[in-house]
XYZ file of C-alpha atoms in Angstrom:
122
model
C -29.416 15.422 -64.992
C -28.082 18.965 -64.544
C -30.591 19.398 -61.734
C -29.234 16.320 -59.978
C -25.694 17.631 -60.279
C -26.677 21.038 -58.931
C -28.451 19.471 -55.950
C -25.442 17.273 -55.213
C -22.972 20.150 -55.446
C -25.226 22.478 -53.425
C -25.652 19.801 -50.773
C -21.940 19.179 -50.509
C -21.277 22.935 -50.411
C -23.765 23.455 -47.582
C -22.027 20.659 -45.712
C -18.713 22.465 -46.111
C -20.157 25.600 -44.553
C -21.177 23.607 -41.498
C -17.807 21.924 -41.218
C -15.984 25.255 -41.507
C -16.995 25.996 -37.912
C -14.602 23.330 -36.586
C -12.576 24.282 -33.598
C -12.536 22.386 -30.297
C -9.504 20.408 -29.059
C -6.414 19.769 -31.167
C -7.466 16.270 -32.246
C -10.999 17.474 -33.000
C -9.674 20.413 -35.011
C -7.396 18.136 -37.014
C -10.166 15.631 -37.752
C -12.611 18.431 -38.606
C -10.061 19.971 -40.980
C -9.557 16.579 -42.626
C -13.328 16.160 -42.938
C -13.601 19.606 -44.498
C -10.889 18.711 -47.022
C -12.637 15.418 -47.810
C -15.878 17.281 -48.515
C -14.100 19.971 -50.537
C -12.475 17.295 -52.692
C -15.775 15.415 -52.955
C -17.647 18.549 -54.033
C -15.042 19.264 -56.711
C -15.079 15.690 -58.024
C -18.895 15.515 -58.085
C -18.945 18.794 -59.996
C -16.472 17.380 -62.508
C -18.493 14.174 -62.886
C -21.384 16.193 -64.401
C -23.878 13.693 -65.836
C -21.776 10.642 -65.001
C -23.866 8.937 -62.321
C -21.416 6.084 -61.907
C -18.662 8.621 -61.294
C -20.792 10.419 -58.697
C -21.686 7.127 -57.027
C -18.030 6.099 -56.981
C -16.989 9.399 -55.380
C -19.791 9.047 -52.830
C -18.496 5.611 -51.816
C -14.944 6.947 -51.600
C -16.168 9.720 -49.291
C -17.930 7.150 -47.100
C -14.624 5.291 -46.732
C -12.771 8.499 -45.833
C -15.401 9.444 -43.250
C -15.159 5.999 -41.670
C -11.392 6.413 -41.385
C -11.786 9.862 -39.819
C -14.325 8.494 -37.341
C -11.621 6.108 -36.160
C -9.436 9.103 -35.240
C -12.198 11.034 -33.451
C -13.847 10.895 -30.049
C -17.282 11.643 -28.609
C -19.869 13.507 -30.679
C -17.485 13.964 -33.582
C -16.826 10.213 -33.769
C -20.554 9.538 -33.634
C -21.318 12.132 -36.318
C -18.616 10.896 -38.673
C -19.661 7.268 -38.204
C -23.290 8.141 -38.932
C -22.262 10.153 -41.993
C -20.036 7.341 -43.276
C -22.916 4.883 -42.919
C -25.288 7.290 -44.668
C -22.952 8.003 -47.577
C -22.230 4.285 -47.959
C -25.922 3.693 -48.671
C -26.469 6.651 -51.019
C -26.658 5.843 -54.676
C -28.045 8.062 -57.398
C -30.254 6.016 -59.692
C -31.912 7.654 -62.723
C -34.859 5.297 -62.218
C -35.309 6.675 -58.696
C -35.431 10.489 -58.745
C -36.297 10.569 -55.039
C -32.717 9.458 -54.317
C -31.544 12.978 -55.175
C -33.983 14.513 -52.711
C -32.915 11.986 -50.086
C -29.291 12.927 -50.686
C -30.048 16.636 -50.265
C -31.984 15.969 -47.037
C -29.272 13.758 -45.559
C -26.605 16.281 -46.536
C -28.487 19.046 -44.749
C -28.867 16.901 -41.621
C -25.178 15.994 -41.727
C -24.228 19.666 -42.068
C -25.974 20.514 -38.835
C -24.711 17.493 -36.916
C -21.082 17.765 -37.993
C -21.064 21.532 -37.457
C -22.245 21.022 -33.877
C -19.741 18.239 -33.235
C -16.846 20.319 -34.571
C -17.874 23.452 -32.693
C -18.237 21.574 -29.398
């Protein structure tokens, strides 16, 4: 389960690096900064959850809710990216009986990193 935790934390960290490029209009910058904080908090909480899959799943759902709220404050590509991310995170669940879920999470995190980074930089 340490591997799962490392993949989750690495995925969330790579997402933070993409979000750090935020910087368009004032509203976009504010929403991007809030998204970055949400991911920073999420990464910390997932790291603290260690082998507690229910804790990780709970934090993942909480992040999905935050992203949905941020999407409501955003416009254009950023709104679209945050909505897509919220929908993705809402469906992610780590299940010990399904090891491929961890790989799926890492893949979706990488895709989200690129998309959100572009939306925030635009």
